[in-house]
Short mmCIF file of C-alpha atoms in Angstrom, two decimals:
data_model
loop_
_atom_site.label_atom_id
_atom_site.label_comp_id
_atom_site.label_asym_id
_atom_site.label_seq_id
_atom_site.Cartn_x
_atom_site.Cartn_y
_atom_site.Cartn_z
CA UNK A 1 -56.21 78.34 -78.84
CA UNK A 2 -55.23 74.84 -78.66
CA UNK A 3 -52.68 75.52 -80.83
CA UNK A 4 -51.04 77.77 -78.02
CA UNK A 5 -51.51 75.41 -75.45
CA UNK A 6 -49.87 72.48 -77.34
CA UNK A 7 -46.77 75.04 -77.63
CA UNK A 8 -46.80 75.58 -74.20
CA UNK A 9 -46.93 72.22 -73.23
CA UNK A 10 -44.46 71.64 -75.38
CA UNK A 11 -42.09 74.24 -74.40
CA UNK A 12 -42.27 73.82 -70.73
CA UNK A 13 -41.70 69.74 -71.57
CA UNK A 14 -38.35 70.84 -73.70
CA UNK A 15 -37.30 72.97 -70.44
CA UNK A 16 -38.08 70.15 -67.97
CA UNK A 17 -36.03 68.40 -70.29
CA UNK A 18 -33.21 70.18 -70.52
CA UNK A 19 -33.35 71.55 -66.71
CA UNK A 20 -33.36 68.29 -65.77
CA UNK A 21 -30.60 67.28 -67.88
CA UNK A 22 -28.33 70.16 -66.28
CA UNK A 23 -29.51 69.64 -62.87
CA UNK A 24 -27.98 65.47 -63.93
CA UNK A 25 -24.95 66.48 -64.87
CA UNK A 26 -23.89 69.21 -62.00
CA UNK A 27 -25.08 66.99 -59.47
CA UNK A 28 -22.10 64.21 -60.72
CA UNK A 29 -19.73 67.15 -59.94
CA UNK A 30 -21.02 68.09 -56.56
CA UNK A 31 -17.89 66.51 -54.58
CA UNK A 32 -15.28 68.41 -56.43
CA UNK A 33 -14.27 72.20 -55.61
CA UNK A 34 -14.56 74.94 -58.28
CA UNK A 35 -16.47 78.13 -58.98
CA UNK A 36 -19.84 78.39 -58.45
CA UNK A 37 -22.85 78.86 -60.98
CA UNK A 38 -25.04 81.14 -59.57
CA UNK A 39 -28.13 82.29 -61.05
CA UNK A 40 -30.33 81.08 -64.33
CA UNK A 41 -27.78 82.68 -66.56
CA UNK A 42 -24.70 80.95 -65.21
CA UNK A 43 -26.87 77.90 -64.55
CA UNK A 44 -27.06 77.28 -68.23
CA UNK A 45 -23.49 79.27 -69.31
CA UNK A 46 -21.61 78.29 -66.33
CA UNK A 47 -18.47 80.11 -66.41
CA UNK A 48 -18.42 80.99 -70.09
CA UNK A 49 -19.30 84.74 -68.97
CA UNK A 50 -16.60 85.26 -66.92
CA UNK A 51 -14.23 83.44 -69.13
CA UNK A 52 -15.31 86.19 -71.91
CA UNK A 53 -14.81 88.74 -69.72
CA UNK A 54 -11.17 87.45 -68.36
CA UNK A 55 -9.97 86.87 -72.13
CA UNK A 56 -11.13 90.30 -73.44
CA UNK A 57 -8.71 91.62 -70.63
CA UNK A 58 -6.35 89.19 -70.50
CA UNK A 59 -5.62 87.39 -73.70
CA UNK A 60 -5.51 83.89 -72.49
CA UNK A 61 -7.66 81.51 -70.70
CA UNK A 62 -4.78 79.66 -68.76
CA UNK A 63 -4.38 82.47 -66.61
CA UNK A 64 -7.67 82.24 -65.38
CA UNK A 65 -7.03 78.70 -65.04
CA UNK A 66 -4.11 79.22 -62.82
CA UNK A 67 -5.76 82.10 -60.62
CA UNK A 68 -8.88 78.93 -60.05
CA UNK A 69 -6.07 76.44 -59.07
CA UNK A 70 -4.62 78.48 -56.76
CA UNK A 71 -7.79 79.03 -55.09
CA UNK A 72 -9.44 75.43 -55.45
CA UNK A 73 -6.61 73.11 -55.48
CA UNK A 74 -4.45 70.94 -57.97
CA UNK A 75 -8.08 69.38 -58.92
CA UNK A 76 -11.01 70.99 -59.96
CA UNK A 77 -14.01 71.71 -62.23
CA UNK A 78 -15.88 74.33 -63.87
CA UNK A 79 -18.82 74.24 -66.09
CA UNK A 80 -18.41 76.08 -69.71
CA UNK A 81 -21.77 75.66 -71.23
CA UNK A 82 -22.97 71.81 -71.03
CA UNK A 83 -19.79 71.00 -70.36
CA UNK A 84 -17.96 70.25 -66.94
CA UNK A 85 -14.36 71.12 -67.41
CA UNK A 86 -11.69 69.18 -64.90
CA UNK A 87 -8.31 70.87 -64.48
CA UNK A 88 -5.47 69.38 -62.92
CA UNK A 89 -1.99 70.01 -61.32
CA UNK A 90 -1.11 67.10 -59.44
CA UNK A 91 1.98 65.22 -61.00
CA UNK A 92 0.25 61.97 -60.34
CA UNK A 93 -2.96 62.69 -62.30
CA UNK A 94 -1.03 63.92 -64.93
CA UNK A 95 0.49 60.64 -65.20
CA UNK A 96 -2.38 58.73 -65.16
CA UNK A 97 -4.11 60.79 -67.77
CA UNK A 98 -1.16 60.54 -70.25
CA UNK A 99 0.39 57.74 -69.61
CA UNK A 100 -1.00 55.07 -67.74
CA UNK A 101 -4.74 55.23 -69.00
CA UNK A 102 -3.33 57.15 -72.36
CA UNK A 103 -6.82 59.17 -72.23
CA UNK A 104 -8.07 59.79 -75.92
CA UNK A 105 -8.39 63.28 -77.22
CA UNK A 106 -11.46 64.87 -76.96
CA UNK A 107 -13.16 64.78 -80.57
CA UNK A 108 -14.80 68.53 -80.01
CA UNK A 109 -11.80 70.17 -79.55
CA UNK A 110 -9.68 68.51 -82.33
CA UNK A 111 -12.51 68.58 -84.79
CA UNK A 112 -12.18 72.03 -84.31
CA UNK A 113 -8.23 71.96 -84.62
CA UNK A 114 -9.11 70.24 -87.98
CA UNK A 115 -11.87 72.22 -89.23
CA UNK A 116 -12.14 75.45 -87.44
CA UNK A 117 -15.45 77.50 -89.11
CA UNK A 118 -15.92 74.89 -90.92
CA UNK A 119 -12.61 75.26 -93.50
CA UNK A 120 -9.63 72.06 -93.60
CA UNK A 121 -6.77 73.72 -91.40
CA UNK A 122 -5.04 70.99 -89.93
CA UNK A 123 -7.92 68.24 -90.94
CA UNK A 124 -6.55 64.89 -89.88
CA UNK A 125 -3.18 65.75 -89.57
CA UNK A 126 -0.56 63.61 -87.13
CA UNK A 127 -2.10 66.83 -84.45
CA UNK A 128 -5.65 66.42 -85.22
CA UNK A 129 -6.26 62.84 -86.03
CA UNK A 130 -8.64 61.24 -83.24
CA UNK A 131 -8.60 57.64 -84.50
CA UNK A 132 -5.83 55.85 -82.19
CA UNK A 133 -5.38 53.27 -84.77
CA UNK A 134 -4.91 55.67 -87.66
CA UNK A 135 -2.95 57.94 -86.09
CA UNK A 136 -0.47 54.89 -84.49
CA UNK A 137 0.01 54.34 -88.43
CA UNK A 138 0.49 57.79 -89.16
CA UNK A 139 3.21 58.29 -86.74
CA UNK A 140 5.02 55.18 -87.41
CA UNK A 141 5.57 56.32 -90.90
CA UNK A 142 6.68 59.97 -89.56
CA UNK A 143 9.46 58.40 -87.38
CA UNK A 144 11.30 57.69 -90.27
CA UNK A 145 12.16 61.17 -90.82
CA UNK A 146 13.15 62.16 -87.51
CA UNK A 147 15.96 59.89 -86.92
CA UNK A 148 18.61 61.19 -84.77
CA UNK A 149 20.71 61.38 -87.98
CA UNK A 150 18.34 63.07 -89.62
CA UNK A 151 18.58 65.95 -87.48
CA UNK A 152 22.20 66.12 -86.72
CA UNK A 153 22.04 66.68 -90.58
CA UNK A 154 19.99 69.52 -90.04
CA UNK A 155 22.25 71.67 -88.27
CA UNK A 156 23.99 73.07 -91.67
CA UNK A 157 21.10 74.67 -92.54
CA UNK A 158 20.24 75.81 -89.01
CA UNK A 159 23.58 77.54 -89.32
CA UNK A 160 22.93 78.67 -92.46
CA UNK A 161 19.19 80.32 -91.92
CA UNK A 162 20.65 81.78 -88.43
CA UNK A 163 23.61 83.43 -90.17
CA UNK A 164 21.42 84.12 -92.45
CA UNK A 165 19.16 86.26 -90.42
CA UNK A 166 22.53 87.96 -88.18
CA UNK A 167 22.96 89.39 -91.55
CA UNK A 168 19.69 91.05 -91.97
CA UNK A 169 19.88 92.14 -88.26
CA UNK A 170 23.43 93.48 -88.54
CA UNK A 171 22.01 96.04 -91.28
CA UNK A 172 19.09 96.68 -89.53
CA UNK A 173 21.21 97.29 -86.12
CA UNK A 174 23.80 100.05 -88.13
CA UNK A 175 20.63 101.83 -88.93
CA UNK A 176 19.78 102.48 -85.21
CA UNK A 177 15.74 101.09 -86.07
CA UNK A 178 14.30 98.90 -83.43
CA UNK A 179 13.29 95.50 -84.35
CA UNK A 180 10.79 93.00 -83.46
CA UNK A 181 12.31 89.80 -82.52
CA UNK A 182 9.38 87.77 -82.51
CA UNK A 183 8.93 88.74 -86.54
CA UNK A 184 12.47 87.88 -87.64
CA UNK A 185 12.48 84.52 -85.59
CA UNK A 186 9.28 83.45 -87.07
CA UNK A 187 10.66 84.14 -90.73
CA UNK A 188 13.80 82.23 -90.10
CA UNK A 189 12.19 79.61 -88.62
CA UNK A 190 9.89 78.79 -91.17
CA UNK A 191 12.46 79.16 -93.80
CA UNK A 192 14.26 76.51 -91.64
CA UNK A 193 11.51 73.84 -91.55
CA UNK A 194 10.61 74.41 -95.57
CA UNK A 195 14.09 73.60 -96.34
CA UNK A 196 15.11 70.64 -94.10
CA UNK A 197 11.71 69.38 -94.13
CA UNK A 198 10.47 69.81 -97.95
CA UNK A 199 13.92 71.42 -99.34
CA UNK A 200 12.00 74.43 -100.05
CA UNK A 201 13.76 78.16 -100.32
CA UNK A 202 11.31 80.22 -99.21
CA UNK A 203 13.51 83.73 -98.13
CA UNK A 204 11.46 84.71 -95.67
CA UNK A 205 13.96 86.16 -93.52
CA UNK A 206 14.67 88.56 -96.78
CA UNK A 207 11.43 89.24 -97.95
CA UNK A 208 9.30 91.41 -95.59
CA UNK A 209 6.13 90.79 -97.94
CA UNK A 210 5.77 86.91 -97.32
CA UNK A 211 1.84 86.15 -96.79
CA UNK A 212 2.92 82.63 -95.76
CA UNK A 213 3.36 84.12 -91.97
CA UNK A 214 -0.09 86.19 -92.25
CA UNK A 215 -1.99 82.80 -93.60
CA UNK A 216 -0.38 80.69 -90.68
CA UNK A 217 -1.36 82.96 -88.12
CA UNK A 218 -4.87 83.68 -88.66
CA UNK A 219 -5.52 80.17 -88.88
CA UNK A 220 -4.07 79.80 -85.54
CA UNK A 221 -6.34 82.76 -84.57
CA UNK A 222 -9.15 81.06 -85.80
CA UNK A 223 -8.66 77.96 -83.71
CA UNK A 224 -8.40 79.72 -80.26
CA UNK A 225 -11.52 81.89 -81.19
CA UNK A 226 -13.46 79.12 -81.82
CA UNK A 227 -12.01 76.66 -79.04
CA UNK A 228 -12.67 79.74 -76.30
CA UNK A 229 -15.98 81.10 -77.50
CA UNK A 230 -18.51 79.01 -79.22
CA UNK A 231 -21.07 82.42 -79.81
CA UNK A 232 -18.13 83.46 -82.19
CA UNK A 233 -19.56 83.32 -85.07
CA UNK A 234 -22.78 85.13 -84.28
CA UNK A 235 -21.07 87.93 -82.89
CA UNK A 236 -21.46 90.84 -85.73
CA UNK A 237 -18.08 92.07 -84.27
CA UNK A 238 -16.34 88.74 -85.31
CA UNK A 239 -17.96 89.29 -89.17
CA UNK A 240 -14.45 90.41 -90.78
CA UNK A 241 -12.26 88.22 -88.79
CA UNK A 242 -13.74 85.45 -89.19
CA UNK A 243 -13.90 85.69 -93.23
CA UNK A 244 -10.42 86.87 -93.09
CA UNK A 245 -9.66 83.88 -91.27
CA UNK A 246 -11.28 81.20 -93.47
CA UNK A 247 -9.81 83.19 -96.53
CA UNK A 248 -6.46 82.99 -94.92
CA UNK A 249 -6.57 78.98 -94.64
CA UNK A 250 -7.93 78.58 -98.16
CA UNK A 251 -4.93 80.33 -99.27
CA UNK A 252 -2.79 78.75 -96.74
CA UNK A 253 -4.39 75.06 -98.31
CA UNK A 254 -3.99 76.09 -101.91
CA UNK A 255 -0.29 77.35 -101.45
CA UNK A 256 0.24 73.67 -100.07
CA UNK A 257 -1.24 71.85 -102.46
CA UNK A 258 0.69 73.69 -105.28
CA UNK A 259 4.30 73.20 -103.37
CA UNK A 260 3.32 69.25 -102.44
CA UNK A 261 2.62 68.33 -106.36
CA UNK A 262 6.02 70.10 -106.86
CA UNK A 263 7.79 68.06 -104.09
CA UNK A 264 6.37 64.63 -105.08
CA UNK A 265 7.21 65.26 -108.71
CA UNK A 266 11.05 66.18 -108.04
CA UNK A 267 11.00 62.87 -105.46
CA UNK A 268 9.97 60.43 -108.32
CA UNK A 269 12.61 62.04 -110.66
CA UNK A 270 15.20 62.25 -108.05
CA UNK A 271 14.63 60.15 -105.26
CA UNK A 272 18.03 58.77 -104.63
CA UNK A 273 19.49 62.16 -103.45
CA UNK A 274 16.09 63.32 -101.80
CA UNK A 275 16.96 63.95 -98.14
CA UNK A 276 14.52 65.90 -96.48
CA UNK A 277 12.38 64.76 -93.60
CA UNK A 278 9.49 64.54 -95.84
CA UNK A 279 11.39 62.69 -98.58
CA UNK A 280 12.07 59.96 -96.31
CA UNK A 281 8.64 59.79 -95.36
CA UNK A 282 7.60 59.69 -98.81
CA UNK A 283 9.79 56.83 -99.21
CA UNK A 284 8.56 54.55 -97.08
CA UNK A 285 4.72 55.74 -97.65
CA UNK A 286 5.28 54.48 -101.17
CA UNK A 287 4.72 51.23 -100.52
CA UNK A 288 1.60 51.71 -98.23
CA UNK A 289 -1.99 53.14 -98.96
CA UNK A 290 -1.36 56.31 -96.65
CA UNK A 291 -1.09 58.28 -100.23
CA UNK A 292 -4.38 60.54 -99.60
CA UNK A 293 -3.52 64.17 -101.18
CA UNK A 294 -5.49 66.36 -98.59
CA UNK A 295 -4.47 64.55 -95.78
CA UNK A 296 -0.88 64.70 -97.40
CA UNK A 297 -1.72 68.47 -96.83
CA UNK A 298 -2.83 68.37 -93.58
CA UNK A 299 0.35 67.09 -92.59
CA UNK A 300 2.74 69.85 -94.71
CA UNK A 301 0.49 72.38 -92.80
CA UNK A 302 1.17 70.88 -89.54
CA UNK A 303 4.70 70.63 -90.20
CA UNK A 304 5.44 74.24 -91.10
CA UNK A 305 3.21 75.05 -87.96
CA UNK A 306 5.27 72.85 -85.24
CA UNK A 307 8.25 73.34 -87.07
CA UNK A 308 7.87 77.34 -86.95
CA UNK A 309 5.44 77.99 -83.67
CA UNK A 310 7.76 76.06 -81.47
CA UNK A 311 10.83 77.45 -81.66
CA UNK A 312 9.81 81.01 -82.74
CA UNK A 313 8.09 81.00 -79.70
CA UNK A 314 10.44 80.41 -77.15
CA UNK A 315 13.52 82.03 -78.90
CA UNK A 316 10.91 85.15 -78.44
CA UNK A 317 10.51 84.37 -74.69
CA UNK A 318 14.18 83.78 -74.01
CA UNK A 319 14.93 87.09 -75.32
CA UNK A 320 11.95 89.13 -73.59
CA UNK A 321 12.92 86.92 -70.30
CA UNK A 322 17.09 88.06 -71.10
CA UNK A 323 16.07 92.23 -71.51
CA UNK A 324 14.98 92.17 -68.10
CA UNK A 325 17.44 89.52 -66.19
CA UNK A 326 21.18 90.83 -66.28
CA UNK A 327 22.68 87.99 -64.36
CA UNK A 328 21.12 85.71 -66.18
CA UNK A 329 22.05 87.42 -69.61
CA UNK A 330 25.94 88.09 -68.34
CA UNK A 331 26.14 84.48 -67.37
CA UNK A 332 24.89 83.57 -70.38
CA UNK A 333 27.04 85.76 -72.71
CA UNK A 334 30.06 84.47 -70.43
CA UNK A 335 29.47 80.82 -71.54
CA UNK A 336 28.74 81.57 -75.45
CA UNK A 337 32.11 83.51 -75.39
CA UNK A 338 34.35 81.27 -73.65
CA UNK A 339 32.71 78.04 -75.83
CA UNK A 340 32.27 79.73 -79.51
CA UNK A 341 34.51 82.55 -79.17
CA UNK A 342 34.10 83.94 -83.48
CA UNK A 343 33.09 80.82 -84.73
CA UNK A 344 30.66 81.47 -87.97
CA UNK A 345 28.91 77.80 -87.91
CA UNK A 346 28.30 76.33 -84.53
CA UNK A 347 28.60 71.87 -84.27
CA UNK A 348 26.80 69.42 -82.48
CA UNK A 349 29.69 68.99 -80.24
CA UNK A 350 29.69 72.74 -79.44
CA UNK A 351 25.81 72.38 -78.23
CA UNK A 352 26.46 69.94 -76.57
CA UNK A 353 28.61 71.93 -74.29
CA UNK A 354 26.14 74.96 -73.83
CA UNK A 355 24.91 73.97 -70.73
CA UNK A 356 23.86 77.08 -69.45
CA UNK A 357 22.30 77.93 -72.87
CA UNK A 358 20.12 74.77 -72.78
CA UNK A 359 18.80 75.74 -69.24
CA UNK A 360 18.11 79.25 -70.53
CA UNK A 361 15.73 77.33 -73.16
CA UNK A 362 14.29 75.07 -71.23
CA UNK A 363 13.63 77.55 -68.48
CA UNK A 364 11.87 79.51 -71.46
CA UNK A 365 9.83 76.39 -72.21
CA UNK A 366 8.83 75.85 -68.74
CA UNK A 367 7.36 79.39 -68.03
CA UNK A 368 6.10 79.54 -71.60
CA UNK A 369 5.28 76.37 -73.31
CA UNK A 370 4.48 76.88 -76.76
CA UNK A 371 1.06 74.95 -76.31
CA UNK A 372 -0.02 76.29 -72.86
CA UNK A 373 -2.78 73.16 -72.98
CA UNK A 374 -4.50 70.34 -74.38
CA UNK A 375 -7.16 68.42 -74.17
CA UNK A 376 -8.34 64.74 -72.67
CA UNK A 377 -11.91 63.06 -72.24
CA UNK A 378 -12.43 59.74 -70.03
CA UNK A 379 -14.69 57.41 -71.67
CA UNK A 380 -15.76 55.67 -68.67
CA UNK A 381 -15.78 56.73 -64.99
CA UNK A 382 -12.09 56.95 -63.37
CA UNK A 383 -10.73 57.57 -60.32
CA UNK A 384 -7.95 60.59 -59.65
CA UNK A 385 -6.82 61.68 -56.15
CA UNK A 386 -9.65 59.28 -54.54
CA UNK A 387 -12.09 61.30 -56.12
CA UNK A 388 -14.47 59.87 -58.57
CA UNK A 389 -14.73 61.46 -61.93
CA UNK A 390 -17.62 60.78 -64.19
CA UNK A 391 -17.28 59.44 -67.71
CA UNK A 392 -17.18 61.87 -70.63
CA UNK A 393 -15.35 64.64 -68.35
CA UNK A 394 -13.07 66.86 -70.40
CA UNK A 395 -10.02 67.08 -68.66
CA UNK A 396 -7.71 70.22 -69.72
CA UNK A 397 -3.92 69.11 -69.18
CA UNK A 398 -1.76 72.54 -68.88
CA UNK A 399 1.62 72.71 -69.22
CA UNK A 400 1.59 76.39 -68.71
CA UNK A 401 -0.92 75.71 -65.20
CA UNK A 402 1.87 72.87 -63.88
CA UNK A 403 4.71 74.89 -64.39
CA UNK A 404 3.39 77.94 -62.29
CA UNK A 405 3.13 75.27 -59.49
CA UNK A 406 4.95 76.43 -56.73
CA UNK A 407 4.89 72.76 -54.82
CA UNK A 408 7.09 71.59 -57.92
CA UNK A 409 9.16 74.74 -59.03
CA UNK A 410 10.01 77.24 -56.53
CA UNK A 411 9.34 80.77 -57.06
CA UNK A 412 7.90 80.30 -60.34
CA UNK A 413 7.11 83.21 -61.63
CA UNK A 414 10.84 84.13 -61.69
CA UNK A 415 12.94 82.91 -64.46
CA UNK A 416 15.85 80.95 -63.35
CA UNK A 417 17.67 78.55 -65.54
CA UNK A 418 19.95 77.14 -62.52
CA UNK A 419 16.79 75.00 -61.77
CA UNK A 420 17.92 73.03 -64.55
CA UNK A 421 21.50 72.48 -64.01
CA UNK A 422 22.12 69.65 -61.23
CA UNK A 423 24.88 70.92 -59.66
CA UNK A 424 23.51 73.93 -59.00
CA UNK A 425 21.87 73.62 -54.96
CA UNK A 426 18.49 75.64 -55.97
CA UNK A 427 18.13 72.69 -58.94
CA UNK A 428 17.46 70.24 -55.49
CA UNK A 429 14.46 72.54 -54.68
CA UNK A 430 12.70 71.93 -58.04
CA UNK A 431 10.65 68.61 -58.65
CA UNK A 432 11.22 68.55 -62.18
CA UNK A 433 9.87 65.39 -63.95
CA UNK A 434 8.27 64.54 -66.97
CA UNK A 435 5.19 64.94 -65.32
CA UNK A 436 5.62 68.21 -64.08
CA UNK A 437 7.48 69.51 -66.69
CA UNK A 438 6.46 68.54 -70.10
CA UNK A 439 6.31 71.23 -72.77
CA UNK A 440 5.91 69.09 -75.51
CA UNK A 441 3.32 66.92 -73.79
CA UNK A 442 4.22 63.47 -72.54
CA UNK A 443 2.85 59.77 -73.35
CA UNK A 444 2.44 58.33 -77.07
CA UNK A 445 1.02 61.52 -78.52
CA UNK A 446 4.07 64.00 -77.46
CA UNK A 447 5.50 66.18 -80.04
CA UNK A 448 7.37 64.38 -82.63
CA UNK A 449 9.70 67.14 -83.59
CA UNK A 450 10.56 68.51 -80.06
CA UNK A 451 14.24 67.11 -80.63
CA UNK A 452 14.19 69.30 -83.75
CA UNK A 453 12.72 72.19 -81.64
CA UNK A 454 15.15 71.86 -78.98
CA UNK A 455 18.59 71.53 -81.28
CA UNK A 456 17.49 74.60 -83.68
CA UNK A 457 16.86 76.89 -80.33
CA UNK A 458 19.79 76.45 -78.36
CA UNK A 459 21.91 76.78 -81.24
CA UNK A 460 20.05 80.32 -82.89
CA UNK A 461 19.70 81.61 -79.18
CA UNK A 462 23.84 80.89 -78.64
CA UNK A 463 24.15 82.78 -82.77
CA UNK A 464 22.41 85.76 -81.61
CA UNK A 465 23.91 86.22 -78.14
CA UNK A 466 27.09 85.49 -79.92
CA UNK A 467 26.66 88.33 -81.90
CA UNK A 468 24.45 90.65 -80.54
CA UNK A 469 23.94 93.27 -77.16
CA UNK A 470 20.61 94.18 -77.10
CA UNK A 471 18.11 96.08 -75.20
CA UNK A 472 13.95 96.05 -74.76
CA UNK A 473 12.34 98.63 -75.81
CA UNK A 474 11.53 100.84 -72.60
CA UNK A 475 7.38 100.70 -73.43
CA UNK A 476 7.72 96.61 -74.44
CA UNK A 477 4.70 95.15 -73.03
CA UNK A 478 5.48 91.92 -71.21
CA UNK A 479 1.81 90.84 -71.49
CA UNK A 480 1.09 87.62 -73.25
CA UNK A 481 -1.38 86.58 -76.25
CA UNK A 482 -2.78 83.15 -77.05
CA UNK A 483 -3.06 82.54 -80.85
CA UNK A 484 -3.11 77.95 -80.42
CA UNK A 485 0.77 78.81 -79.15
CA UNK A 486 1.61 81.05 -76.58
CA UNK A 487 3.45 84.48 -77.91
CA UNK A 488 4.44 88.13 -76.34
CA UNK A 489 1.76 90.21 -77.65
CA UNK A 490 4.41 93.22 -78.39
CA UNK A 491 6.62 91.16 -80.40
CA UNK A 492 9.70 91.70 -78.34
CA UNK A 493 10.57 95.09 -79.49
CA UNK A 494 14.55 95.68 -79.10
CA UNK A 495 17.35 97.83 -80.05
CA UNK A 496 20.60 95.70 -81.16
CA UNK A 497 24.37 96.50 -80.35
CA UNK A 498 26.84 94.46 -82.89
CA UNK A 499 29.49 92.75 -81.06
CA UNK A 500 31.71 91.15 -83.72
#
């Protein structure tokens, strides 16, 4: 009996401490708007079950945050287990978070990016490294691989991979079969980044059985699953999926390690003629201590994912939007026919003239940014918009939510490239700045490969429109799914009609 009383006493004390802690956390945020937690379950779990239900029906959480933003305003909070998460769609606050204060990345989130389900995925790569000093050193090293001259030299490879894709699509078009453009853009982008960054010839375009895409997709799925559902590992329905995710990550790292060893050996034998992005980085790293092989694998994988996903997803959304917008498509075709004609290869000079093409690509990135959100936190109490935000608040900064703000982008749900053309009257109605439009993030930790992605995206889009008319499959879903990056859920199924 005495042990039972001791147990009850300990249980009561622990319960009191937990409840007191939750009351204390919530009381600090009482002055901020947001969805309320009602009842005992929501007292402890907050909006977790609302989010889980929404995700099971709608595929990505930013849609729910957009709904809440419209209801609660440009800065609000919600509870996720013991965490209070602050969402903002205010230009000035975004500027303070990412530029003026340069708030650090949230460790819990980027530890998941590095090690989902305990498997080393992006590890301590450029995206997932949270130590600012270590990150600065690596970013300075990586900058050597992304100089302007290196990017301009990439145009030759973009043309080569693009031409190979066009050849493949022509064969499929002749068969009158439909095709999933997301898969094809994905393979093309993977081949391009492999060649330009590492001098690897993967031939994913010609090899439908390539497993590398699958490894990457499962890894990204793992990040999303772990971030949005902390209880995912205890759900029996996820057992098989998590096993596949972990094995895919192991396979991806095994492939990466084998390729890296070959690259390093060739680099040492033939460094004078090696001029890839990675060889330029490696050349400068040889004189430093920054040669940890596991971190190099982290960076190798980061390169593949960033170089592939950004371009492929944006191009897929371009086709999905153009397939529903005859006016924009007609205008785009007219520009491409006038400037490119029947050219087989597109030059940098050509790309600089494709103003409407650039606007179409930018509008795709606005409406469907590659990464819908990223996380920061404030080590100390901070004031935003006259409101005090307690220290250690989790900030969720969403390019997607910002892009849907009518305050900055009139008619935000419409695909209107003219908003990015300064000479167009509609452009003047938009408020496009670095703090309202940031599909590649902003500040010191912006995407190092954004110029690479934009250049490739414009060139491949122009080449595709130059060679094909297309129609969307009438049963094509227009929904979106999040696998760390946003992508069309149905893969953009189209029928092609060759023009040249």
